[in-house]
Amino acid sequence: MANDSTATDPKHVIHLSAECYPVAKVGGLGDVVGALPKYLQHAGLNAWVVMPWYNKPFVQRHDFEVVYRGNFQQGSRPLEVQVYKEKHDVLGFGLYLIKIPGLLDRDEIYSYVDESEQFMAFQHGFLHWINEAAIIPDVVHCHDHHTGLIPFLMYHSDEFTAFKDVPTVATVHNGEYQGWMDWNKAILLPTFDTWKWGLLDWDKVINPLAALIKCCTVFTTVSEGYLQELTEQTNGLEHLFLMEQHKSFGIVNGIDTMVWDTERDDMLHQNYRITDVQSGKNKNKAFLCNEFGLDSTKPLLAYIGRFAGEKGADLLPGIIENILSSDGVELSIIVLGSGDPQVQTAMAFLAEKYQGKLGVHIGYEEELSHRIYAAADFLIMPSRVEPCGLNQLYSMRYGTIPIVRRTGGLKDTVRDISEKDGYGITFQHADIDDAVFAIQRALELYKDKKRMQQLRKQLMKIDFSWDKSATKYVELYRNITK
Ligand code: ADP
Ligand code: GLC
């Protein structure tokens, strides 16, 4: 990795996020925040991640020291804040956890009824700490709406004037979720210049994602394609994204090749490299199919992900029913995911109906996901919205051919086999017919063993590592701190 920083470059960058792998993750946000700072360190920066404290195995099993204790008020509620630092930088960057008894001391990341109070306290607690400790970073980098109030508070709260010249970067991983809250919660925020209330508002509620975009110095999205889509369809914020386009950048996510490495991934049944991809994948496939009671001599199609409308998960039961009920179709399918209860029920029903052809695991299993990427021949993503998508990148890295809907980051990262140097299968519409047709194309392709072999090798050679994209972030930091 190149170390091209100079003495005048920004040095200290603080990332704020609700998730960071392997501390706490429910999706790609965790992966990105667990990887990008590591690569920034390699590029010569001092990158920190600050996140809420969760009662998770990583936190229980690692050494932390309390580096700050203090108190602040959330409205009339007195809160205590403790900042825990992981002692040995085991993740390759500074990891700091904000613990606030009664709000940020729980098992799960999301879905509590007082989520707004939790994330307000996280942001307030963070600013309170760095203010009291006189820590002035060169850049503050906020991820998604959970950290969306930070730039507003840095620039418009009289408690935090020390940070009014510190530039902020916002990254939009998912514009569908915006953190909306009623205006009656404004009283829970640190005191701010009330003339500036409009910066918090979108459509008569406090909208942290909108506030983030309005107040940040620059914002990025996780692919070029999604940057364009934000101005066309973002749950009501299209106009805002259009107005603020002048300070936007599309930087596609990378993958952490230190974690996603077929040669060293200790979660796999069998490690493999490009030269023995065929036999390596076959061994992983045989093992996994045996576990799920599936026939490993047939092609194996997988789905991994949240059962959410944006992922097109509601289409899965129809797609599976359609393909498995077709005459003469030879296919094994594995589905790993959880979310929408209707999809969960439909998947459990289909798993019964198509025993021996369909294996379903409802839940979140990091290790199983690795084993599926390694074992599958194809991975399907019928997403309606996909800002970047990491699953297709992991699957390609593991020699598994992606079948994706042409949208957002999927469109940017997967080229159809019908195009020059193409290596994946793409389809236009998020509907059952288009997805089924794409799977039929995959089944045709599977018959051509030589082409499959060549494609697997081609996929594994593509460079999706963070090195390239991290360099773009470094450049961005440099430009805004000049
Ligand atoms: P999103 O963040 O929108 O869910 P991404 O494609 O960016 O989508 O990232 C999803 C990440 O979560 C990937 O690392 C994927 O392997 C992982 N993942 C999703 N669902 C599961 C699951 N049920 N079990 C294990 N890992 C999962
Ligand atoms: C979001 C998006 C996903 C993206 C991830 C990481 O969760 O839905 O497409 O890959 O963030 O940026």
PDB file of N, CA and C in Angstrom, residues 383-419:
ATOM      1  N   SER A 383     -32.011  -6.733  -6.054  1.00  0.00           N
ATOM      2  CA  SER A 383     -32.251  -5.492  -5.303  1.00  0.00           C
ATOM      3  C   SER A 383     -33.060  -4.449  -6.067  1.00  0.00           C
ATOM      4  N   ARG A 384     -33.949  -3.790  -5.333  1.00  0.00           N
ATOM      5  CA  ARG A 384     -34.631  -2.611  -5.895  1.00  0.00           C
ATOM      6  C   ARG A 384     -33.714  -1.395  -5.760  1.00  0.00           C
ATOM      7  N   VAL A 385     -33.080  -1.301  -4.586  1.00  0.00           N
ATOM      8  CA  VAL A 385     -32.125  -0.213  -4.320  1.00  0.00           C
ATOM      9  C   VAL A 385     -30.846  -0.866  -3.801  1.00  0.00           C
ATOM     10  N   GLU A 386     -29.717  -0.504  -4.371  1.00  0.00           N
ATOM     11  CA  GLU A 386     -28.449  -1.051  -3.855  1.00  0.00           C
ATOM     12  C   GLU A 386     -27.356   0.002  -3.997  1.00  0.00           C
ATOM     13  N   PRO A 387     -27.170   0.810  -2.945  1.00  0.00           N
ATOM     14  CA  PRO A 387     -26.198   1.899  -3.017  1.00  0.00           C
ATOM     15  C   PRO A 387     -24.808   1.435  -3.473  1.00  0.00           C
ATOM     16  N   CYS A 388     -24.314   0.359  -2.912  1.00  0.00           N
ATOM     17  CA  CYS A 388     -23.089  -0.256  -3.447  1.00  0.00           C
ATOM     18  C   CYS A 388     -23.333  -1.751  -3.551  1.00  0.00           C
ATOM     19  N   GLY A 389     -23.529  -2.379  -2.391  1.00  0.00           N
ATOM     20  CA  GLY A 389     -23.633  -3.833  -2.367  1.00  0.00           C
ATOM     21  C   GLY A 389     -22.246  -4.394  -2.171  1.00  0.00           C
ATOM     22  N   LEU A 390     -22.090  -5.189  -1.132  1.00  0.00           N
ATOM     23  CA  LEU A 390     -20.796  -5.829  -0.912  1.00  0.00           C
ATOM     24  C   LEU A 390     -20.871  -7.308  -1.248  1.00  0.00           C
ATOM     25  N   ASN A 391     -22.083  -7.871  -1.150  1.00  0.00           N
ATOM     26  CA  ASN A 391     -22.222  -9.314  -1.396  1.00  0.00           C
ATOM     27  C   ASN A 391     -21.675  -9.720  -2.760  1.00  0.00           C
ATOM     28  N   GLN A 392     -21.980  -8.916  -3.777  1.00  0.00           N
ATOM     29  CA  GLN A 392     -21.494  -9.287  -5.120  1.00  0.00           C
ATOM     30  C   GLN A 392     -19.976  -9.204  -5.173  1.00  0.00           C
ATOM     31  N   LEU A 393     -19.391  -8.276  -4.404  1.00  0.00           N
ATOM     32  CA  LEU A 393     -17.923  -8.138  -4.412  1.00  0.00           C
ATOM     33  C   LEU A 393     -17.281  -9.341  -3.709  1.00  0.00           C
ATOM     34  N   TYR A 394     -17.885  -9.730  -2.574  1.00  0.00           N
ATOM     35  CA  TYR A 394     -17.357 -10.907  -1.861  1.00  0.00           C
ATOM     36  C   TYR A 394     -17.501 -12.152  -2.733  1.00  0.00           C
ATOM     37  N   SER A 395     -18.659 -12.261  -3.381  1.00  0.00           N
ATOM     38  CA  SER A 395     -18.885 -13.476  -4.168  1.00  0.00           C
ATOM     39  C   SER A 395     -17.858 -13.556  -5.301  1.00  0.00           C
ATOM     40  N   MET A 396     -17.594 -12.424  -5.947  1.00  0.00           N
ATOM     41  CA  MET A 396     -16.629 -12.449  -7.055  1.00  0.00           C
ATOM     42  C   MET A 396     -15.228 -12.813  -6.548  1.00  0.00           C
ATOM     43  N   ARG A 397     -14.893 -12.230  -5.412  1.00  0.00           N
ATOM     44  CA  ARG A 397     -13.579 -12.519  -4.801  1.00  0.00           C
ATOM     45  C   ARG A 397     -13.444 -14.017  -4.503  1.00  0.00           C
ATOM     46  N   TYR A 398     -14.575 -14.673  -4.256  1.00  0.00           N
ATOM     47  CA  TYR A 398     -14.558 -16.101  -3.928  1.00  0.00           C
ATOM     48  C   TYR A 398     -14.869 -16.973  -5.154  1.00  0.00           C
ATOM     49  N   GLY A 399     -14.851 -16.349  -6.343  1.00  0.00           N
ATOM     50  CA  GLY A 399     -15.024 -17.106  -7.588  1.00  0.00           C
ATOM     51  C   GLY A 399     -16.460 -17.511  -7.868  1.00  0.00           C
ATOM     52  N   THR A 400     -17.410 -16.788  -7.300  1.00  0.00           N
ATOM     53  CA  THR A 400     -18.837 -17.102  -7.462  1.00  0.00           C
ATOM     54  C   THR A 400     -19.469 -16.065  -8.382  1.00  0.00           C
ATOM     55  N   ILE A 401     -20.196 -16.532  -9.386  1.00  0.00           N
ATOM     56  CA  ILE A 401     -20.705 -15.594 -10.401  1.00  0.00           C
ATOM     57  C   ILE A 401     -21.953 -14.859  -9.893  1.00  0.00           C
ATOM     58  N   PRO A 402     -21.918 -13.515  -9.894  1.00  0.00           N
ATOM     59  CA  PRO A 402     -23.066 -12.758  -9.393  1.00  0.00           C
ATOM     60  C   PRO A 402     -24.177 -12.640 -10.445  1.00  0.00           C
ATOM     61  N   ILE A 403     -25.420 -12.740  -9.972  1.00  0.00           N
ATOM     62  CA  ILE A 403     -26.589 -12.504 -10.836  1.00  0.00           C
ATOM     63  C   ILE A 403     -27.302 -11.315 -10.202  1.00  0.00           C
ATOM     64  N   VAL A 404     -27.209 -10.148 -10.806  1.00  0.00           N
ATOM     65  CA  VAL A 404     -27.680  -8.940 -10.114  1.00  0.00           C
ATOM     66  C   VAL A 404     -28.616  -8.105 -10.968  1.00  0.00           C
ATOM     67  N   ARG A 405     -29.498  -7.394 -10.272  1.00  0.00           N
ATOM     68  CA  ARG A 405     -30.324  -6.422 -10.980  1.00  0.00           C
ATOM     69  C   ARG A 405     -29.464  -5.190 -11.278  1.00  0.00           C
ATOM     70  N   ARG A 406     -29.648  -4.637 -12.483  1.00  0.00           N
ATOM     71  CA  ARG A 406     -28.816  -3.486 -12.877  1.00  0.00           C
ATOM     72  C   ARG A 406     -29.280  -2.227 -12.159  1.00  0.00           C
ATOM     73  N   THR A 407     -28.752  -1.987 -10.971  1.00  0.00           N
ATOM     74  CA  THR A 407     -29.098  -0.774 -10.233  1.00  0.00           C
ATOM     75  C   THR A 407     -27.926  -0.364  -9.345  1.00  0.00           C
ATOM     76  N   GLY A 408     -27.804   0.941  -9.069  1.00  0.00           N
ATOM     77  CA  GLY A 408     -26.806   1.469  -8.126  1.00  0.00           C
ATOM     78  C   GLY A 408     -25.431   0.860  -8.305  1.00  0.00           C
ATOM     79  N   GLY A 409     -24.867   0.413  -7.190  1.00  0.00           N
ATOM     80  CA  GLY A 409     -23.513  -0.139  -7.197  1.00  0.00           C
ATOM     81  C   GLY A 409     -23.414  -1.470  -7.929  1.00  0.00           C
ATOM     82  N   LEU A 410     -24.552  -2.165  -8.056  1.00  0.00           N
ATOM     83  CA  LEU A 410     -24.518  -3.454  -8.773  1.00  0.00           C
ATOM     84  C   LEU A 410     -24.233  -3.194 -10.251  1.00  0.00           C
ATOM     85  N   LYS A 411     -24.862  -2.136 -10.751  1.00  0.00           N
ATOM     86  CA  LYS A 411     -24.655  -1.763 -12.159  1.00  0.00           C
ATOM     87  C   LYS A 411     -23.195  -1.356 -12.377  1.00  0.00           C
ATOM     88  N   ASP A 412     -22.622  -0.687 -11.384  1.00  0.00           N
ATOM     89  CA  ASP A 412     -21.252  -0.188 -11.527  1.00  0.00           C
ATOM     90  C   ASP A 412     -20.196  -1.281 -11.409  1.00  0.00           C
ATOM     91  N   THR A 413     -20.527  -2.375 -10.696  1.00  0.00           N
ATOM     92  CA  THR A 413     -19.466  -3.350 -10.398  1.00  0.00           C
ATOM     93  C   THR A 413     -19.610  -4.684 -11.134  1.00  0.00           C
ATOM     94  N   VAL A 414     -20.770  -4.911 -11.768  1.00  0.00           N
ATOM     95  CA  VAL A 414     -20.940  -6.211 -12.454  1.00  0.00           C
ATOM     96  C   VAL A 414     -21.194  -5.980 -13.952  1.00  0.00           C
ATOM     97  N   ARG A 415     -20.343  -6.586 -14.766  1.00  0.00           N
ATOM     98  CA  ARG A 415     -20.514  -6.470 -16.218  1.00  0.00           C
ATOM     99  C   ARG A 415     -21.066  -7.790 -16.759  1.00  0.00           C
ATOM    100  N   ASP A 416     -22.106  -7.695 -17.574  1.00  0.00           N
ATOM    101  CA  ASP A 416     -22.774  -8.906 -18.068  1.00  0.00           C
ATOM    102  C   ASP A 416     -21.867  -9.702 -19.013  1.00  0.00           C
ATOM    103  N   ILE A 417     -22.023 -11.015 -18.968  1.00  0.00           N
ATOM    104  CA  ILE A 417     -21.169 -11.888 -19.804  1.00  0.00           C
ATOM    105  C   ILE A 417     -21.406 -11.669 -21.305  1.00  0.00           C
ATOM    106  N   SER A 418     -22.497 -10.998 -21.663  1.00  0.00           N
ATOM    107  CA  SER A 418     -22.739 -10.752 -23.087  1.00  0.00           C
ATOM    108  C   SER A 418     -21.883  -9.576 -23.584  1.00  0.00           C
ATOM    109  N   GLU A 419     -21.313  -8.806 -22.635  1.00  0.00           N
ATOM    110  CA  GLU A 419     -20.468  -7.669 -23.026  1.00  0.00           C
ATOM    111  C   GLU A 419     -19.006  -8.105 -23.093  1.00  0.00           C
TER     112      GLU A 419
END
